Amino acid sequence: MKSVYIRGNASLYGEVTIQGSKNAALPIMAAALLVPGVCVLRNCPRIADVEHMCRILENIGCRVDRVEREIRIDAAQLTESRLPKKYVTRMRSSVMLMGPLLGRLGEVSLSHPGGCVIGDRPIDLHVKALSRMGVACQDDGEELTAVSCGLRGTTLRLDYPSVGATENVIMAAVAADGVTCLENCAQEPEIGWLCDFLVHCGASIVQKGPGRLLIRGQGGLHPCIYTIPSDRIVAGTYLCACLAAGGEALLKGAPCGENDALEKAARQMGAGLKRTQDGLWVRRAGPLLAPGKIETGSFPAFPTDLQSPLLVAMAQAEGESSLRETVFNGRFGVVEELNRMGAGIEVEKDTARVPGGRRLSGKRVRASELRGGAALVIAGLCAEGETLVENRSYVDRGYEDICRDLRFLGACVQDG
Ligand code: EPZ
């Protein structure tokens, strides 16, 4: 298994261009199924999950051509409604193909995406919402089959602002007959980008207030050329790296207004942030201060995907702080490895208590999921001595090349 070798105890200085967004690209690739023609997606990140999505689209009849970061998806002829098991079980986000396939073919089958190390990943909210739109779902415990004799627009309120369920409903509603009013939907920026892509294809989607969307199903979508926005979680990861290791970095193309909760915490911890036309300047030269209580939640609250990277900075900050994880029930898995490096974090139920003031020491550690793996790399940057992060493939699911990017910031990291 590939790994990342890091020589630590060095501040960061440099500039790095932020890649295209994984969590915007994946739903937009799924939404391209709604368009019986060729959509061209630019600035697609070169990451494992996007490759997996390309394979799934090919498996169901799309012609997919990729040149560097440009992906052409020809969804004119869809031939298969059963999603390939080997990809569905590896990539949770394949569940968001339900909406578009029900819209195009009136049926879809997929094995359960299952849970993962960050917690339970049920799809009950997806099934409940689609059932309200004229979909009959049958689940034999192994495989879920959904069929529809025609999607119907309706008014529905999600029990929880699930990102994936919101995306599925939006795509189904675009293909449905009638108007859908969706309430308590997720407000993550990726929802806005998905709607923006669909509107570029001719869909009628209007925001009627925070967490409220009005979608007029009308079919007749036309192909478009669309540029994937930059990845707020990758930008936030590198902001946490600069915060934790100290130094100065320009995050070129970092999205504006998508990381306000993290930027507020970073300022509380002693970072200086400055928005320029090139992106976001981050500088942490003085002491690293404890941020007090941090709590994750759905947007605009602090993002769950950045809690592990921030924990590394909190562990070294002067003073005690805490982080409460309210989105996934298993997202503190990385703490065990961070504590082997000396982080001294105590987890009780959904809260991590971080005493702070710790000096990390380099160790051979193991990634077990995407964002926790990125946090271990950041810990290696700050630690005394050398760190080897194994199972780097988890990190490659969401980061094009974390070693390349951190080398741009002056870090001493190598592909192990
Ligand atoms: C998306 O996952 C992101 N993935 C995740 O990013 C992100 O952490 C998450 O949203 C929250 O922001 C992609 O966009 C590809 P949810 P998703 O449905 O859609 C529960 C990363 O690191 N839930 O909003 O799966 C669920 O168990 C990844 O890039 C149900 O109970 O997240 C969780 O506790 C990790 N029933 C909570 O809602 C359902 O039917 C949030 O899940 C669906 C979800």
Short mmCIF file of C-alpha atoms and ligand atoms in Angstrom, two decimals:
data_model
loop_
_atom_site.label_atom_id
_atom_site.label_comp_id
_atom_site.label_asym_id
_atom_site.label_seq_id
_atom_site.Cartn_x
_atom_site.Cartn_y
_atom_site.Cartn_z
CA MET A 1 0.00 0.00 0.00
CA LYS A 2 1.31 3.47 -0.87
CA SER A 3 2.21 5.82 1.96
CA VAL A 4 3.34 9.39 2.67
CA TYR A 5 6.71 10.12 4.25
CA ILE A 6 6.96 13.44 6.11
CA ARG A 7 9.90 15.18 7.81
CA GLY A 8 8.27 17.37 10.40
CA ASN A 9 8.82 20.42 12.57
CA ALA A 10 8.89 22.92 9.72
CA SER A 11 6.61 25.86 8.97
CA LEU A 12 4.94 26.18 5.59
CA TYR A 13 5.70 28.90 3.04
CA GLY A 14 4.41 29.00 -0.52
CA GLU A 15 1.35 28.94 -2.70
CA VAL A 16 -0.83 26.11 -3.91
CA THR A 17 -3.68 25.93 -6.42
CA ILE A 18 -6.80 24.33 -5.01
CA GLN A 19 -8.18 21.43 -7.10
CA GLY A 20 -11.73 21.01 -8.33
CA SER A 21 -14.28 19.93 -5.77
CA LYS A 22 -14.88 16.19 -5.24
CA ASN A 23 -18.23 16.79 -3.56
CA ALA A 24 -19.41 19.07 -6.36
CA ALA A 25 -18.07 16.92 -9.21
CA LEU A 26 -19.68 13.64 -8.09
CA PRO A 27 -23.33 14.83 -7.96
CA ILE A 28 -22.86 16.86 -11.16
CA MET A 29 -21.51 13.76 -12.94
CA ALA A 30 -24.63 11.93 -11.73
CA ALA A 31 -26.87 14.78 -12.90
CA ALA A 32 -25.34 14.55 -16.40
CA LEU A 33 -27.38 11.33 -16.72
CA LEU A 34 -30.48 13.50 -16.96
CA VAL A 35 -29.19 15.05 -20.19
CA PRO A 36 -29.61 12.88 -23.33
CA GLY A 37 -26.49 14.29 -24.96
CA VAL A 38 -22.87 15.24 -24.28
CA CYS A 39 -22.04 17.32 -21.19
CA VAL A 40 -18.48 18.58 -20.79
CA LEU A 41 -17.21 19.01 -17.22
CA ARG A 42 -13.99 21.00 -16.73
CA ASN A 43 -11.66 21.24 -13.69
CA CYS A 44 -12.69 17.76 -12.54
CA PRO A 45 -10.24 16.61 -9.85
CA ARG A 46 -8.03 13.63 -10.76
CA ILE A 47 -9.03 11.52 -7.75
CA ALA A 48 -10.10 7.91 -7.21
CA ASP A 49 -13.77 8.68 -6.50
CA VAL A 50 -14.17 10.55 -9.80
CA GLU A 51 -12.56 7.60 -11.61
CA HIS A 52 -15.01 5.24 -9.88
CA MET A 53 -17.93 7.43 -10.95
CA CYS A 54 -16.65 7.36 -14.56
CA ARG A 55 -16.61 3.56 -14.46
CA ILE A 56 -20.15 3.42 -13.06
CA LEU A 57 -21.43 5.74 -15.80
CA GLU A 58 -19.75 3.57 -18.45
CA ASN A 59 -21.28 0.45 -16.88
CA ILE A 60 -24.80 1.83 -17.35
CA GLY A 61 -24.28 2.84 -20.97
CA CYS A 62 -22.65 6.27 -21.03
CA ARG A 63 -19.69 7.05 -23.22
CA VAL A 64 -17.15 8.76 -20.96
CA ASP A 65 -14.00 10.40 -22.33
CA ARG A 66 -11.44 12.04 -20.09
CA VAL A 67 -8.55 14.29 -21.06
CA GLU A 68 -6.69 15.57 -18.00
CA ARG A 69 -9.31 17.40 -15.93
CA GLU A 70 -11.97 17.54 -18.65
CA ILE A 71 -14.62 14.79 -18.69
CA ARG A 72 -17.14 14.36 -21.54
CA ILE A 73 -20.21 12.37 -20.57
CA ASP A 74 -22.52 11.19 -23.39
CA ALA A 75 -25.69 9.94 -21.68
CA ALA A 76 -27.77 9.63 -24.85
CA GLN A 77 -28.11 5.84 -24.60
CA LEU A 78 -28.51 4.40 -21.08
CA THR A 79 -28.59 0.61 -21.21
CA GLU A 80 -28.44 -0.62 -17.61
CA SER A 81 -30.33 0.26 -14.42
CA ARG A 82 -28.30 -1.98 -12.06
CA LEU A 83 -25.27 -0.27 -10.57
CA PRO A 84 -22.04 -2.32 -10.48
CA LYS A 85 -21.64 -3.70 -6.95
CA LYS A 86 -17.85 -3.36 -6.77
CA TYR A 87 -18.08 0.40 -7.11
CA VAL A 88 -21.23 0.98 -5.05
CA THR A 89 -19.76 -0.75 -2.01
CA ARG A 90 -16.56 1.30 -2.37
CA MET A 91 -18.18 4.66 -2.95
CA ARG A 92 -21.12 5.75 -0.84
CA SER A 93 -21.99 8.61 -3.16
CA SER A 94 -23.11 6.18 -5.88
CA VAL A 95 -26.48 6.31 -4.07
CA MET A 96 -27.07 9.70 -5.71
CA LEU A 97 -27.46 7.97 -9.07
CA MET A 98 -30.92 6.82 -7.95
CA GLY A 99 -32.64 10.10 -8.80
CA PRO A 100 -31.32 10.51 -12.34
CA LEU A 101 -31.75 6.81 -13.25
CA LEU A 102 -35.35 6.83 -12.00
CA GLY A 103 -35.85 9.93 -14.08
CA ARG A 104 -34.38 8.41 -17.24
CA LEU A 105 -35.19 4.67 -16.97
CA GLY A 106 -37.89 4.50 -14.27
CA GLU A 107 -35.85 1.99 -12.27
CA VAL A 108 -32.55 1.49 -10.46
CA SER A 109 -30.94 -1.34 -8.45
CA LEU A 110 -27.95 -1.02 -6.20
CA SER A 111 -26.33 -2.95 -3.41
CA HIS A 112 -26.37 -1.20 -0.07
CA PRO A 113 -23.59 1.39 0.06
CA GLY A 114 -23.05 0.20 3.64
CA GLY A 115 -21.45 1.97 6.54
CA CYS A 116 -17.87 3.05 6.79
CA VAL A 117 -15.38 3.99 9.44
CA ILE A 118 -16.84 7.49 9.90
CA GLY A 119 -20.18 6.09 10.99
CA ASP A 120 -23.49 4.66 9.88
CA ARG A 121 -24.44 5.63 6.37
CA PRO A 122 -28.12 4.66 6.03
CA ILE A 123 -30.17 5.76 3.02
CA ASP A 124 -33.59 5.87 4.69
CA LEU A 125 -33.99 9.60 4.01
CA HIS A 126 -33.33 9.04 0.29
CA VAL A 127 -35.89 6.19 0.14
CA LYS A 128 -38.51 8.10 2.15
CA ALA A 129 -38.26 11.19 -0.05
CA LEU A 130 -38.27 9.29 -3.35
CA SER A 131 -41.25 7.24 -2.17
CA ARG A 132 -43.15 10.51 -1.83
CA MET A 133 -42.40 11.15 -5.52
CA GLY A 134 -44.01 7.97 -6.84
CA VAL A 135 -41.12 5.56 -6.36
CA ALA A 136 -41.65 2.04 -5.01
CA CYS A 137 -38.57 0.77 -3.18
CA GLN A 138 -37.85 -2.84 -2.23
CA ASP A 139 -34.92 -3.78 -0.03
CA ASP A 140 -33.91 -7.42 0.47
CA GLY A 141 -31.13 -6.43 2.85
CA GLU A 142 -28.53 -6.97 0.16
CA GLU A 143 -29.87 -4.95 -2.71
CA LEU A 144 -32.26 -2.04 -3.05
CA THR A 145 -34.53 -1.88 -6.12
CA ALA A 146 -36.54 1.22 -6.89
CA VAL A 147 -39.09 1.59 -9.68
CA SER A 148 -41.38 4.37 -10.79
CA CYS A 149 -44.13 4.64 -13.39
CA GLY A 150 -43.40 8.33 -13.57
CA LEU A 151 -41.89 10.63 -10.98
CA ARG A 152 -44.37 13.09 -9.48
CA GLY A 153 -43.60 16.53 -8.13
CA THR A 154 -44.69 17.02 -4.51
CA THR A 155 -44.08 19.04 -1.37
CA LEU A 156 -41.74 17.30 1.04
CA ARG A 157 -39.63 18.12 4.04
CA LEU A 158 -36.47 16.18 4.85
CA ASP A 159 -36.26 14.93 8.45
CA TYR A 160 -32.57 15.90 8.40
CA PRO A 161 -30.77 18.17 5.89
CA SER A 162 -28.90 15.25 4.31
CA VAL A 163 -26.59 16.37 1.49
CA GLY A 164 -27.01 13.19 -0.55
CA ALA A 165 -30.75 12.94 -0.03
CA THR A 166 -31.12 16.60 -1.07
CA GLU A 167 -29.12 15.92 -4.23
CA ASN A 168 -31.16 12.82 -5.07
CA VAL A 169 -34.47 14.66 -4.65
CA ILE A 170 -33.31 17.64 -6.74
CA MET A 171 -32.32 15.34 -9.62
CA ALA A 172 -35.54 13.32 -9.38
CA ALA A 173 -37.62 16.51 -9.18
CA VAL A 174 -36.01 17.92 -12.34
CA ALA A 175 -37.24 14.81 -14.19
CA ALA A 176 -40.62 14.65 -12.43
CA ASP A 177 -44.02 15.73 -13.70
CA GLY A 178 -45.10 18.81 -11.78
CA VAL A 179 -43.55 21.06 -9.16
CA THR A 180 -41.55 19.93 -6.13
CA CYS A 181 -41.20 22.10 -3.06
CA LEU A 182 -38.32 20.74 -0.97
CA GLU A 183 -37.98 21.93 2.62
CA ASN A 184 -35.26 21.49 5.26
CA CYS A 185 -32.82 20.61 2.50
CA ALA A 186 -29.05 20.74 2.91
CA GLN A 187 -27.46 24.15 2.28
CA GLU A 188 -23.91 22.99 1.63
CA PRO A 189 -22.32 24.92 -1.30
CA GLU A 190 -22.29 21.72 -3.35
CA ILE A 191 -26.10 21.85 -3.43
CA GLY A 192 -25.90 25.28 -5.02
CA TRP A 193 -23.34 24.10 -7.57
CA LEU A 194 -25.54 21.11 -8.51
CA CYS A 195 -28.52 23.42 -9.00
CA ASP A 196 -26.33 25.81 -11.02
CA PHE A 197 -25.27 22.99 -13.35
CA LEU A 198 -28.87 21.82 -13.81
CA VAL A 199 -30.05 25.37 -14.52
CA HIS A 200 -27.28 25.64 -17.13
CA CYS A 201 -28.88 22.54 -18.69
CA GLY A 202 -32.28 24.27 -18.75
CA ALA A 203 -33.81 23.14 -15.44
CA SER A 204 -36.09 25.42 -13.41
CA ILE A 205 -34.84 25.57 -9.79
CA VAL A 206 -35.48 28.51 -7.49
CA GLN A 207 -34.30 29.02 -3.91
CA LYS A 208 -37.32 30.13 -1.85
CA GLY A 209 -35.37 30.76 1.35
CA PRO A 210 -32.75 28.98 3.50
CA GLY A 211 -33.19 25.23 2.99
CA ARG A 212 -36.19 25.68 0.65
CA LEU A 213 -36.10 24.88 -3.08
CA LEU A 214 -38.82 25.04 -5.74
CA ILE A 215 -38.14 22.73 -8.68
CA ARG A 216 -40.34 22.67 -11.77
CA GLY A 217 -39.99 19.30 -13.48
CA GLN A 218 -40.07 19.68 -17.18
CA GLY A 219 -37.54 17.32 -18.73
CA GLY A 220 -36.12 18.61 -21.99
CA LEU A 221 -32.69 19.31 -20.58
CA HIS A 222 -29.93 20.21 -23.01
CA PRO A 223 -26.18 19.57 -22.81
CA CYS A 224 -23.83 22.17 -21.37
CA ILE A 225 -20.16 22.85 -20.70
CA TYR A 226 -19.56 23.39 -16.98
CA THR A 227 -16.54 24.19 -14.82
CA ILE A 228 -16.37 22.41 -11.47
CA PRO A 229 -15.70 24.90 -8.62
CA SER A 230 -12.68 24.59 -6.35
CA ASP A 231 -12.80 22.26 -3.38
CA ARG A 232 -13.63 23.98 -0.09
CA ILE A 233 -12.59 20.94 1.96
CA VAL A 234 -9.18 20.69 0.28
CA ALA A 235 -8.70 24.45 0.78
CA GLY A 236 -9.78 24.04 4.42
CA THR A 237 -7.39 21.12 4.89
CA TYR A 238 -4.42 23.23 3.76
CA LEU A 239 -5.63 26.13 5.89
CA CYS A 240 -5.52 23.76 8.88
CA ALA A 241 -2.03 22.62 7.84
CA CYS A 242 -0.75 26.22 7.87
CA LEU A 243 -2.53 26.90 11.17
CA ALA A 244 -1.02 23.79 12.79
CA ALA A 245 2.52 24.00 11.35
CA GLY A 246 2.75 27.80 11.23
CA GLY A 247 3.98 29.89 8.30
CA GLU A 248 2.31 31.62 5.40
CA ALA A 249 0.42 30.24 2.40
CA LEU A 250 -1.60 31.46 -0.55
CA LEU A 251 -4.49 29.07 -1.30
CA LYS A 252 -5.02 29.99 -4.96
CA GLY A 253 -8.62 29.74 -6.12
CA ALA A 254 -9.86 28.91 -2.62
CA PRO A 255 -13.65 29.41 -2.71
CA CYS A 256 -15.02 32.56 -1.11
CA GLY A 257 -17.79 32.36 1.51
CA GLU A 258 -17.73 28.56 1.72
CA ASN A 259 -15.49 28.10 4.75
CA ASP A 260 -16.64 30.90 7.06
CA ALA A 261 -16.95 28.67 10.14
CA LEU A 262 -13.40 27.34 9.71
CA GLU A 263 -12.01 30.80 8.96
CA LYS A 264 -13.63 32.14 12.14
CA ALA A 265 -12.02 29.35 14.19
CA ALA A 266 -8.64 29.93 12.51
CA ARG A 267 -8.74 33.64 13.43
CA GLN A 268 -9.62 32.71 17.02
CA MET A 269 -6.52 30.46 17.01
CA GLY A 270 -4.23 33.29 15.95
CA ALA A 271 -4.20 33.07 12.15
CA GLY A 272 -4.33 36.12 9.91
CA LEU A 273 -6.50 35.63 6.82
CA LYS A 274 -6.68 37.93 3.81
CA ARG A 275 -8.85 37.45 0.72
CA THR A 276 -7.21 38.57 -2.54
CA GLN A 277 -8.23 38.16 -6.17
CA ASP A 278 -5.91 35.13 -6.34
CA GLY A 279 -7.41 33.37 -3.36
CA LEU A 280 -6.90 33.27 0.41
CA TRP A 281 -3.72 34.27 2.22
CA VAL A 282 -3.22 32.42 5.51
CA ARG A 283 -0.54 33.43 8.01
CA ARG A 284 0.16 32.01 11.49
CA ALA A 285 3.32 33.34 13.00
CA GLY A 286 2.43 33.94 16.64
CA PRO A 287 1.24 31.51 19.32
CA LEU A 288 -1.43 28.94 18.45
CA LEU A 289 -4.43 29.69 20.66
CA ALA A 290 -7.17 27.29 21.77
CA PRO A 291 -10.50 27.92 19.94
CA GLY A 292 -12.78 26.97 22.85
CA LYS A 293 -15.80 24.84 21.87
CA ILE A 294 -16.18 23.75 18.24
CA GLU A 295 -19.29 21.89 17.08
CA THR A 296 -19.83 20.37 13.63
CA GLY A 297 -23.18 20.53 11.87
CA SER A 298 -24.81 20.96 8.49
CA PHE A 299 -23.84 24.11 6.57
CA PRO A 300 -23.21 26.87 7.58
CA ALA A 301 -22.02 25.21 10.82
CA PHE A 302 -18.45 23.95 11.10
CA PRO A 303 -18.04 21.17 8.49
CA THR A 304 -17.62 17.59 9.70
CA ASP A 305 -15.08 16.99 6.89
CA LEU A 306 -12.64 19.43 8.51
CA GLN A 307 -12.90 18.36 12.13
CA SER A 308 -10.03 15.86 11.94
CA PRO A 309 -7.60 18.35 10.32
CA LEU A 310 -8.53 20.99 12.92
CA LEU A 311 -7.98 18.54 15.80
CA VAL A 312 -4.27 18.52 14.92
CA ALA A 313 -4.01 22.28 15.45
CA MET A 314 -6.17 22.13 18.60
CA ALA A 315 -3.86 19.49 20.12
CA GLN A 316 -0.92 21.89 19.91
CA ALA A 317 -2.74 25.08 20.84
CA GLU A 318 -2.12 26.80 24.18
CA GLY A 319 -5.09 25.82 26.32
CA GLU A 320 -7.90 23.32 26.43
CA SER A 321 -10.63 23.10 23.79
CA SER A 322 -13.31 20.66 22.68
CA LEU A 323 -14.88 19.45 19.46
CA ARG A 324 -18.39 17.99 19.29
CA GLU A 325 -19.21 15.89 16.20
CA THR A 326 -22.95 15.98 15.49
CA VAL A 327 -23.05 14.67 11.88
CA PHE A 328 -21.40 11.23 11.83
CA ASN A 329 -21.39 8.87 14.82
CA GLY A 330 -17.95 7.44 14.16
CA ARG A 331 -15.74 10.24 13.02
CA PHE A 332 -13.12 10.23 15.78
CA GLY A 333 -11.34 7.12 14.48
CA VAL A 334 -8.20 9.10 13.73
CA VAL A 335 -7.79 10.13 17.40
CA GLU A 336 -6.14 6.83 18.30
CA GLU A 337 -3.34 7.41 15.79
CA LEU A 338 -3.03 11.10 16.73
CA ASN A 339 -2.65 10.07 20.37
CA ARG A 340 0.16 7.68 19.44
CA MET A 341 1.89 10.86 18.20
CA GLY A 342 1.23 12.56 21.54
CA ALA A 343 -1.99 14.52 20.93
CA GLY A 344 -3.53 13.57 24.30
CA ILE A 345 -7.13 13.80 23.02
CA GLU A 346 -9.91 12.22 25.11
CA VAL A 347 -13.12 11.16 23.36
CA GLU A 348 -16.33 10.71 25.29
CA LYS A 349 -19.47 9.93 23.23
CA ASP A 350 -19.74 12.65 20.57
CA THR A 351 -17.15 15.02 22.04
CA ALA A 352 -13.36 15.16 21.89
CA ARG A 353 -11.71 17.00 24.79
CA VAL A 354 -8.37 18.43 23.68
CA PRO A 355 -6.04 19.47 26.54
CA GLY A 356 -3.71 21.31 24.14
CA GLY A 357 -0.07 22.34 24.55
CA ARG A 358 1.23 19.07 23.09
CA ARG A 359 4.36 18.56 21.03
CA LEU A 360 3.69 15.77 18.54
CA SER A 361 6.35 13.21 17.72
CA GLY A 362 6.79 11.44 14.41
CA LYS A 363 5.47 7.89 14.17
CA ARG A 364 4.50 5.24 11.66
CA VAL A 365 0.69 5.65 11.54
CA ARG A 366 -2.13 4.25 9.45
CA ALA A 367 -4.94 6.07 7.65
CA SER A 368 -8.35 4.40 7.80
CA GLU A 369 -10.49 7.00 5.96
CA LEU A 370 -10.14 10.08 3.78
CA ARG A 371 -10.15 13.13 6.06
CA GLY A 372 -8.54 11.35 8.99
CA GLY A 373 -5.71 10.37 6.64
CA ALA A 374 -5.23 14.00 5.65
CA ALA A 375 -5.14 14.92 9.36
CA LEU A 376 -2.33 12.41 9.96
CA VAL A 377 -0.30 14.03 7.18
CA ILE A 378 -0.81 17.42 8.82
CA ALA A 379 0.26 15.93 12.16
CA GLY A 380 3.44 14.70 10.46
CA LEU A 381 4.20 18.25 9.30
CA CYS A 382 4.09 19.48 12.90
CA ALA A 383 5.73 16.51 14.63
CA GLU A 384 9.32 16.27 15.83
CA GLY A 385 11.11 13.79 13.58
CA GLU A 386 9.75 11.69 10.74
CA THR A 387 6.28 10.31 10.14
CA LEU A 388 5.08 7.62 7.75
CA VAL A 389 1.36 7.63 6.96
CA GLU A 390 0.35 4.25 5.53
CA ASN A 391 -2.79 3.46 3.49
CA ARG A 392 -2.40 6.66 1.52
CA SER A 393 -5.02 5.37 -0.97
CA TYR A 394 -7.70 6.65 1.41
CA VAL A 395 -6.27 10.16 1.06
CA ASP A 396 -6.09 9.83 -2.73
CA ARG A 397 -9.87 9.40 -2.81
CA GLY A 398 -10.25 13.14 -2.21
CA TYR A 399 -6.88 14.83 -2.76
CA GLU A 400 -5.31 14.83 -6.26
CA ASP A 401 -1.77 14.73 -4.86
CA ILE A 402 -1.34 15.82 -1.26
CA CYS A 403 2.47 15.43 -1.48
CA ARG A 404 2.67 17.68 -4.56
CA ASP A 405 0.46 20.30 -2.94
CA LEU A 406 2.33 20.34 0.37
CA ARG A 407 5.67 20.51 -1.43
CA PHE A 408 4.37 23.68 -3.10
CA LEU A 409 3.97 24.95 0.46
CA GLY A 410 7.57 24.06 1.26
CA ALA A 411 6.91 20.87 3.20
CA CYS A 412 9.40 18.00 3.15
CA VAL A 413 7.05 15.19 2.06
CA GLN A 414 7.62 12.24 -0.25
CA ASP A 415 5.50 9.50 -1.75
CA GLY A 416 6.45 6.52 0.41
C1 EPZ B 1 -21.85 14.20 1.97
O1 EPZ B 1 -22.06 12.86 2.39
C2 EPZ B 1 -20.38 14.30 1.65
N1 EPZ B 1 -20.03 13.38 0.57
C3 EPZ B 1 -19.55 13.96 2.89
O2 EPZ B 1 -18.17 14.14 2.56
C4 EPZ B 1 -19.92 14.94 4.00
O3 EPZ B 1 -19.22 14.60 5.18
C5 EPZ B 1 -21.44 14.87 4.26
O4 EPZ B 1 -22.15 15.12 3.03
C6 EPZ B 1 -21.89 15.89 5.29
O5 EPZ B 1 -21.55 17.18 4.86
C7 EPZ B 1 -20.27 13.76 -0.72
O6 EPZ B 1 -20.78 14.83 -0.98
C8 EPZ B 1 -19.85 12.80 -1.78
P1 EPZ B 1 -25.38 13.18 4.59
P2 EPZ B 1 -23.57 12.30 2.58
O7 EPZ B 1 -26.39 12.41 3.84
O8 EPZ B 1 -24.45 12.87 1.54
C9 EPZ B 1 -27.33 10.67 8.07
C10 EPZ B 1 -15.91 13.55 2.40
O9 EPZ B 1 -15.05 13.37 3.28
N2 EPZ B 1 -28.23 10.11 7.04
O10 EPZ B 1 -25.53 14.66 4.72
O11 EPZ B 1 -23.49 10.82 2.69
C11 EPZ B 1 -25.92 10.14 7.91
O12 EPZ B 1 -25.79 8.88 8.51
C12 EPZ B 1 -17.30 13.00 2.61
O13 EPZ B 1 -15.74 14.20 1.35
C13 EPZ B 1 -29.28 9.28 7.43
O14 EPZ B 1 -29.47 9.02 8.61
O15 EPZ B 1 -23.93 12.92 4.00
C14 EPZ B 1 -25.11 11.20 8.60
O16 EPZ B 1 -25.15 10.95 9.99
C15 EPZ B 1 -17.43 12.19 3.89
N3 EPZ B 1 -30.08 8.76 6.47
C16 EPZ B 1 -25.88 12.49 8.30
O17 EPZ B 1 -27.18 12.08 7.90
C17 EPZ B 1 -29.89 9.04 5.13
O18 EPZ B 1 -30.69 8.54 4.30
C18 EPZ B 1 -25.25 13.31 7.19
O19 EPZ B 1 -25.22 12.53 6.03
C19 EPZ B 1 -28.83 9.88 4.76
C20 EPZ B 1 -28.01 10.40 5.73
#
